[in-house]
Amino acid sequence: MAAFLTRYKIPDRFRAKIWIRIDGAGATHERVEHMKGLNTTRRTVRFAIGWKITDTDEAAIAKQPDKAWLAALHQDGQLHAHAGVAELTHLDERAAVWGVRLLVRRVRPSARDQRQFTALEQHIGFKYVIIATNLGSRGLRGIPGSHHVQFIDAVHRDHAEVENRVRTNKAMGLRNLPSKTWNVNLGWVLACNLAADLDAWTRLLGLHDDRELARAEPQRLRYCLWHLPARLISHARRRILRIRATWPWKNAFLACWQRLCALPAPT
């Protein structure tokens, strides 16, 4: 466990309560057992992980009555018009075998999804996704409704933001390695990840309330902020940054700069 906490740089004061989200690509029975074993008297670990659908799961889904399906939620809490969620634990025997709750989500498929449909999905017309979790009926302490299937589904799907960071890392240089030499590429990957971390923290701490730039692609941020039409001059033992007055993102840069400068120095 200590190696896990160190690897993912979880500060000591946040290690008593941990929430882990993993998509279907990383779902294995061994990982589920490992995460369940992380719980101790002083540490609570809850997880939501994608689950590969088997014939047993599809048989359970087929038994699900229509009234059991609830509208899924968007991240802002609004109802999703084309997706539903339901509890599958009481119908799926695999839930008891692995000691988890199983939730199922159904969505109207895209044309690409239809190529990979199972017989059940072709018959009913929905694409199904299963989530396994050890979050019980009491939910998370201090968060009302956190045991509900709609809450767990919405929180788990928010993990898809990871894909955005992967795309950002590629835009920072990970897409192309510069050398055939291992050590050179190792340094390149480290530099790219440092740049991606700086990009992520700058957005979070300095641009969080800017609708245009908070989620802008790296190429746009380079144009708007990083490649600034300005001059840095020295006068009376002071350094002065003179930004072109007509630059549309001048105020955004100044607000971001002031917020970052106000942060306490690391100790």
Tab-separated table of C-alpha atoms in Angstrom:
chain	number	residue	atom	x	y	z
A	1	MET	CA	0.000	0.000	0.000
A	2	ALA	CA	2.841	2.385	0.823
A	3	ALA	CA	4.227	1.925	-2.699
A	4	PHE	CA	0.803	2.721	-4.179
A	5	LEU	CA	0.443	5.942	-2.164
A	6	THR	CA	3.987	7.035	-2.979
A	7	ARG	CA	3.606	6.297	-6.682
A	8	TYR	CA	0.472	8.400	-7.003
A	9	LYS	CA	1.796	11.134	-4.635
A	10	ILE	CA	-1.229	11.147	-2.326
A	11	PRO	CA	-0.484	13.549	0.584
A	12	ASP	CA	-0.552	12.003	4.047
A	13	ARG	CA	-3.570	14.000	5.238
A	14	PHE	CA	-5.685	12.640	2.352
A	15	ARG	CA	-4.801	8.965	2.738
A	16	ALA	CA	-7.555	8.080	5.231
A	17	LYS	CA	-10.302	8.270	2.584
A	18	ILE	CA	-9.503	7.342	-1.018
A	19	TRP	CA	-11.766	7.050	-4.067
A	20	ILE	CA	-10.331	5.108	-7.032
A	21	ARG	CA	-11.825	5.160	-10.549
A	22	ILE	CA	-10.614	2.836	-13.303
A	23	ASP	CA	-12.061	2.343	-16.783
A	24	GLY	CA	-12.718	-0.998	-18.400
A	25	ALA	CA	-9.242	-1.250	-19.934
A	26	GLY	CA	-7.731	-1.638	-16.461
A	27	ALA	CA	-10.365	-3.921	-14.971
A	28	THR	CA	-9.190	-7.305	-13.670
A	29	HIS	CA	-10.396	-9.507	-10.847
A	30	GLU	CA	-6.944	-9.308	-9.252
A	31	ARG	CA	-7.134	-5.509	-9.151
A	32	VAL	CA	-10.582	-5.618	-7.568
A	33	GLU	CA	-9.329	-7.944	-4.841
A	34	HIS	CA	-6.297	-5.731	-4.300
A	35	MET	CA	-8.405	-2.592	-3.889
A	36	LYS	CA	-10.764	-4.343	-1.483
A	37	GLY	CA	-7.739	-5.389	0.564
A	38	LEU	CA	-6.560	-1.782	0.912
A	39	ASN	CA	-9.247	-1.077	3.517
A	40	THR	CA	-8.078	-0.996	7.128
A	41	THR	CA	-9.432	0.342	10.413
A	42	ARG	CA	-7.755	3.684	9.648
A	43	ARG	CA	-8.217	3.804	5.898
A	44	THR	CA	-11.349	3.676	3.755
A	45	VAL	CA	-10.867	2.873	0.073
A	46	ARG	CA	-13.820	2.978	-2.297
A	47	PHE	CA	-13.623	2.243	-6.007
A	48	ALA	CA	-15.641	2.244	-9.220
A	49	ILE	CA	-14.240	0.178	-12.048
A	50	GLY	CA	-15.426	-0.802	-15.512
A	51	TRP	CA	-16.573	-4.419	-15.794
A	52	LYS	CA	-16.357	-6.670	-18.827
A	53	ILE	CA	-19.841	-7.904	-19.763
A	54	THR	CA	-20.274	-11.676	-19.942
A	55	ASP	CA	-23.209	-13.878	-20.872
A	56	THR	CA	-24.123	-14.021	-17.167
A	57	ASP	CA	-24.351	-10.241	-17.018
A	58	GLU	CA	-26.431	-10.054	-20.183
A	59	ALA	CA	-28.845	-12.630	-18.773
A	60	ALA	CA	-29.241	-10.439	-15.687
A	61	ILE	CA	-29.766	-7.323	-17.814
A	62	ALA	CA	-32.480	-9.082	-19.797
A	63	LYS	CA	-34.361	-9.718	-16.527
A	64	GLN	CA	-34.240	-6.044	-15.554
A	65	PRO	CA	-37.794	-4.605	-15.502
A	66	ASP	CA	-38.405	-1.335	-17.313
A	67	LYS	CA	-39.393	0.464	-14.099
A	68	ALA	CA	-35.939	-0.230	-12.621
A	69	TRP	CA	-34.217	2.075	-15.131
A	70	LEU	CA	-33.556	5.644	-14.019
A	71	ALA	CA	-32.395	8.530	-16.167
A	72	ALA	CA	-28.635	9.017	-16.004
A	73	LEU	CA	-27.220	12.373	-14.950
A	74	HIS	CA	-24.831	14.757	-16.665
A	75	GLN	CA	-21.927	16.116	-14.621
A	76	ASP	CA	-23.940	19.258	-13.844
A	77	GLY	CA	-26.801	17.196	-12.391
A	78	GLN	CA	-29.150	17.559	-15.361
A	79	LEU	CA	-31.001	14.497	-16.614
A	80	HIS	CA	-29.531	12.691	-19.599
A	81	ALA	CA	-32.146	12.296	-22.325
A	82	HIS	CA	-30.626	9.206	-23.959
A	83	ALA	CA	-29.047	7.208	-21.131
A	84	GLY	CA	-30.299	5.218	-18.147
A	85	VAL	CA	-28.819	3.462	-15.121
A	86	ALA	CA	-30.008	0.638	-12.876
A	87	GLU	CA	-28.879	-1.594	-10.027
A	88	LEU	CA	-27.891	-5.056	-11.241
A	89	THR	CA	-26.513	-6.553	-8.024
A	90	HIS	CA	-29.644	-8.491	-7.036
A	91	LEU	CA	-29.949	-10.102	-10.491
A	92	ASP	CA	-26.300	-10.840	-11.307
A	93	GLU	CA	-24.703	-13.785	-9.526
A	94	ARG	CA	-21.226	-12.448	-10.237
A	95	ALA	CA	-21.855	-9.605	-7.770
A	96	ALA	CA	-21.956	-12.033	-4.845
A	97	VAL	CA	-18.962	-14.012	-6.119
A	98	TRP	CA	-16.735	-10.929	-6.190
A	99	GLY	CA	-18.315	-9.098	-3.287
A	100	VAL	CA	-19.185	-5.918	-5.197
A	101	ARG	CA	-22.188	-3.950	-6.337
A	102	LEU	CA	-22.839	-4.060	-10.070
A	103	LEU	CA	-24.502	-1.133	-11.812
A	104	VAL	CA	-25.505	-1.087	-15.463
A	105	ARG	CA	-25.735	1.871	-17.800
A	106	ARG	CA	-27.475	1.877	-21.168
A	107	VAL	CA	-27.134	4.448	-23.935
A	108	ARG	CA	-28.368	4.893	-27.448
A	109	PRO	CA	-25.460	3.690	-29.596
A	110	SER	CA	-23.516	5.512	-32.253
A	111	ALA	CA	-22.895	3.993	-35.676
A	112	ARG	CA	-19.393	2.943	-34.555
A	113	ASP	CA	-20.743	1.110	-31.480
A	114	GLN	CA	-23.201	-0.897	-33.547
A	115	ARG	CA	-20.353	-2.790	-35.204
A	116	GLN	CA	-19.453	-4.355	-31.863
A	117	PHE	CA	-22.956	-5.139	-30.646
A	118	THR	CA	-23.717	-8.386	-28.853
A	119	ALA	CA	-26.867	-10.325	-29.702
A	120	LEU	CA	-28.722	-8.782	-26.745
A	121	GLU	CA	-27.710	-5.243	-27.691
A	122	GLN	CA	-28.766	-5.793	-31.291
A	123	HIS	CA	-32.133	-7.101	-30.118
A	124	ILE	CA	-32.889	-4.331	-27.597
A	125	GLY	CA	-31.121	-1.435	-29.326
A	126	PHE	CA	-29.036	-0.197	-26.385
A	127	LYS	CA	-25.345	-0.373	-25.612
A	128	TYR	CA	-24.639	-1.564	-22.062
A	129	VAL	CA	-21.778	-0.765	-19.691
A	130	ILE	CA	-21.311	-2.278	-16.241
A	131	ILE	CA	-19.632	-0.620	-13.250
A	132	ALA	CA	-18.381	-2.607	-10.262
A	133	THR	CA	-18.060	-0.759	-6.939
A	134	ASN	CA	-17.604	-1.499	-3.264
A	135	LEU	CA	-19.591	1.593	-2.279
A	136	GLY	CA	-22.422	0.224	-0.173
A	137	SER	CA	-25.913	1.399	0.668
A	138	ARG	CA	-24.612	4.008	3.124
A	139	GLY	CA	-22.564	5.794	0.481
A	140	LEU	CA	-19.804	8.251	1.356
A	141	ARG	CA	-19.936	9.849	4.777
A	142	GLY	CA	-21.058	13.453	4.594
A	143	ILE	CA	-22.315	13.205	0.989
A	144	PRO	CA	-26.093	12.615	0.895
A	145	GLY	CA	-27.234	10.421	-1.988
A	146	SER	CA	-23.740	9.134	-2.740
A	147	HIS	CA	-24.992	5.544	-2.534
A	148	HIS	CA	-27.416	6.126	-5.394
A	149	VAL	CA	-26.765	4.536	-8.777
A	150	GLN	CA	-27.128	7.886	-10.550
A	151	PHE	CA	-24.445	9.458	-8.352
A	152	ILE	CA	-21.986	6.582	-8.766
A	153	ASP	CA	-22.498	6.500	-12.537
A	154	ALA	CA	-21.938	10.259	-12.902
A	155	VAL	CA	-18.812	10.238	-10.726
A	156	HIS	CA	-17.377	7.226	-12.531
A	157	ARG	CA	-17.927	8.729	-15.999
A	158	ASP	CA	-16.126	11.882	-14.906
A	159	HIS	CA	-12.994	9.725	-15.055
A	160	ALA	CA	-13.123	10.203	-18.837
A	161	GLU	CA	-11.349	13.534	-18.271
A	162	VAL	CA	-8.195	11.434	-18.106
A	163	GLU	CA	-8.450	11.027	-21.882
A	164	ASN	CA	-8.313	14.809	-22.242
A	165	ARG	CA	-5.063	14.912	-20.293
A	166	VAL	CA	-3.629	12.119	-22.438
A	167	ARG	CA	-4.433	14.183	-25.531
A	168	THR	CA	-2.824	17.210	-23.891
A	169	ASN	CA	0.332	15.263	-23.101
A	170	LYS	CA	0.582	14.181	-26.725
A	171	ALA	CA	0.221	17.799	-27.827
A	172	MET	CA	3.070	18.668	-25.455
A	173	GLY	CA	5.415	16.381	-27.357
A	174	LEU	CA	4.687	12.803	-26.339
A	175	ARG	CA	3.279	12.076	-29.784
A	176	ASN	CA	6.749	11.975	-31.329
A	177	LEU	CA	9.946	10.773	-29.677
A	178	PRO	CA	13.046	12.617	-30.965
A	179	SER	CA	15.661	9.866	-30.875
A	180	LYS	CA	16.422	6.172	-31.232
A	181	THR	CA	18.384	6.363	-27.990
A	182	TRP	CA	16.615	5.277	-24.824
A	183	ASN	CA	18.179	7.891	-22.518
A	184	VAL	CA	17.355	10.768	-24.866
A	185	ASN	CA	13.718	9.656	-25.145
A	186	LEU	CA	13.563	9.189	-21.370
A	187	GLY	CA	14.562	12.814	-20.851
A	188	TRP	CA	12.105	13.912	-23.531
A	189	VAL	CA	9.200	12.090	-21.876
A	190	LEU	CA	10.083	13.634	-18.514
A	191	ALA	CA	10.192	17.135	-20.020
A	192	CYS	CA	6.848	16.590	-21.786
A	193	ASN	CA	5.174	15.409	-18.588
A	194	LEU	CA	6.552	18.387	-16.672
A	195	ALA	CA	5.114	20.691	-19.341
A	196	ALA	CA	1.750	18.896	-19.141
A	197	ASP	CA	1.731	19.233	-15.330
A	198	LEU	CA	2.467	22.957	-15.564
A	199	ASP	CA	-0.310	23.318	-18.126
A	200	ALA	CA	-2.807	21.473	-15.904
A	201	TRP	CA	-1.966	23.413	-12.730
A	202	THR	CA	-2.003	26.737	-14.562
A	203	ARG	CA	-5.531	26.031	-15.775
A	204	LEU	CA	-6.694	24.883	-12.348
A	205	LEU	CA	-5.148	27.673	-10.272
A	206	GLY	CA	-5.069	30.594	-12.681
A	207	LEU	CA	-7.732	30.069	-15.335
A	208	HIS	CA	-10.436	28.077	-13.559
A	209	ASP	CA	-13.143	30.720	-14.089
A	210	ASP	CA	-12.242	31.577	-17.676
A	211	ARG	CA	-14.718	29.753	-19.910
A	212	GLU	CA	-12.621	30.236	-23.011
A	213	LEU	CA	-9.194	29.217	-21.726
A	214	ALA	CA	-9.858	26.792	-18.867
A	215	ARG	CA	-10.514	23.960	-21.333
A	216	ALA	CA	-8.678	25.298	-24.369
A	217	GLU	CA	-6.348	23.006	-26.287
A	218	PRO	CA	-2.582	23.548	-25.759
A	219	GLN	CA	-2.194	25.027	-29.239
A	220	ARG	CA	-4.723	27.734	-28.417
A	221	LEU	CA	-3.118	28.478	-25.055
A	222	ARG	CA	0.211	28.893	-26.811
A	223	TYR	CA	-1.322	31.503	-29.071
A	224	CYS	CA	-3.319	33.323	-26.373
A	225	LEU	CA	-0.970	33.265	-23.380
A	226	TRP	CA	2.359	31.541	-23.806
A	227	HIS	CA	3.420	33.473	-26.928
A	228	LEU	CA	2.618	36.873	-25.488
A	229	PRO	CA	3.163	40.065	-27.538
A	230	ALA	CA	5.036	41.872	-24.782
A	231	ARG	CA	8.403	43.296	-23.786
A	232	LEU	CA	10.227	42.715	-20.511
A	233	ILE	CA	12.254	45.799	-19.609
A	234	SER	CA	14.289	46.929	-16.612
A	235	HIS	CA	13.865	50.356	-15.060
A	236	ALA	CA	14.910	51.699	-11.672
A	237	ARG	CA	15.945	48.231	-10.518
A	238	ARG	CA	12.532	46.897	-11.416
A	239	ARG	CA	11.400	44.588	-14.165
A	240	ILE	CA	8.358	45.740	-16.080
A	241	LEU	CA	6.305	43.671	-18.500
A	242	ARG	CA	4.682	45.815	-21.165
A	243	ILE	CA	1.858	43.991	-22.931
A	244	ARG	CA	0.299	45.296	-26.104
A	245	ALA	CA	-2.896	47.069	-25.034
A	246	THR	CA	-4.927	45.666	-27.926
A	247	TRP	CA	-4.148	42.015	-27.108
A	248	PRO	CA	-7.568	40.355	-26.452
A	249	TRP	CA	-6.250	38.068	-23.706
A	250	LYS	CA	-4.286	40.694	-21.792
A	251	ASN	CA	-6.639	40.661	-18.783
A	252	ALA	CA	-6.741	36.874	-18.715
A	253	PHE	CA	-2.950	36.735	-18.589
A	254	LEU	CA	-2.748	39.356	-15.835
A	255	ALA	CA	-5.391	37.613	-13.712
A	256	CYS	CA	-3.619	34.272	-14.122
A	257	TRP	CA	-0.218	35.798	-13.317
A	258	GLN	CA	-1.491	37.536	-10.170
A	259	ARG	CA	-3.151	34.372	-8.894
A	260	LEU	CA	-0.022	32.283	-9.411
A	261	CYS	CA	2.196	34.912	-7.779
A	262	ALA	CA	-0.100	34.986	-4.741
A	263	LEU	CA	0.468	31.275	-4.050
A	264	PRO	CA	2.627	30.516	-1.020
A	265	ALA	CA	6.144	29.304	-1.698
A	266	PRO	CA	6.518	25.501	-1.468
A	267	THR	CA	8.069	24.181	1.710
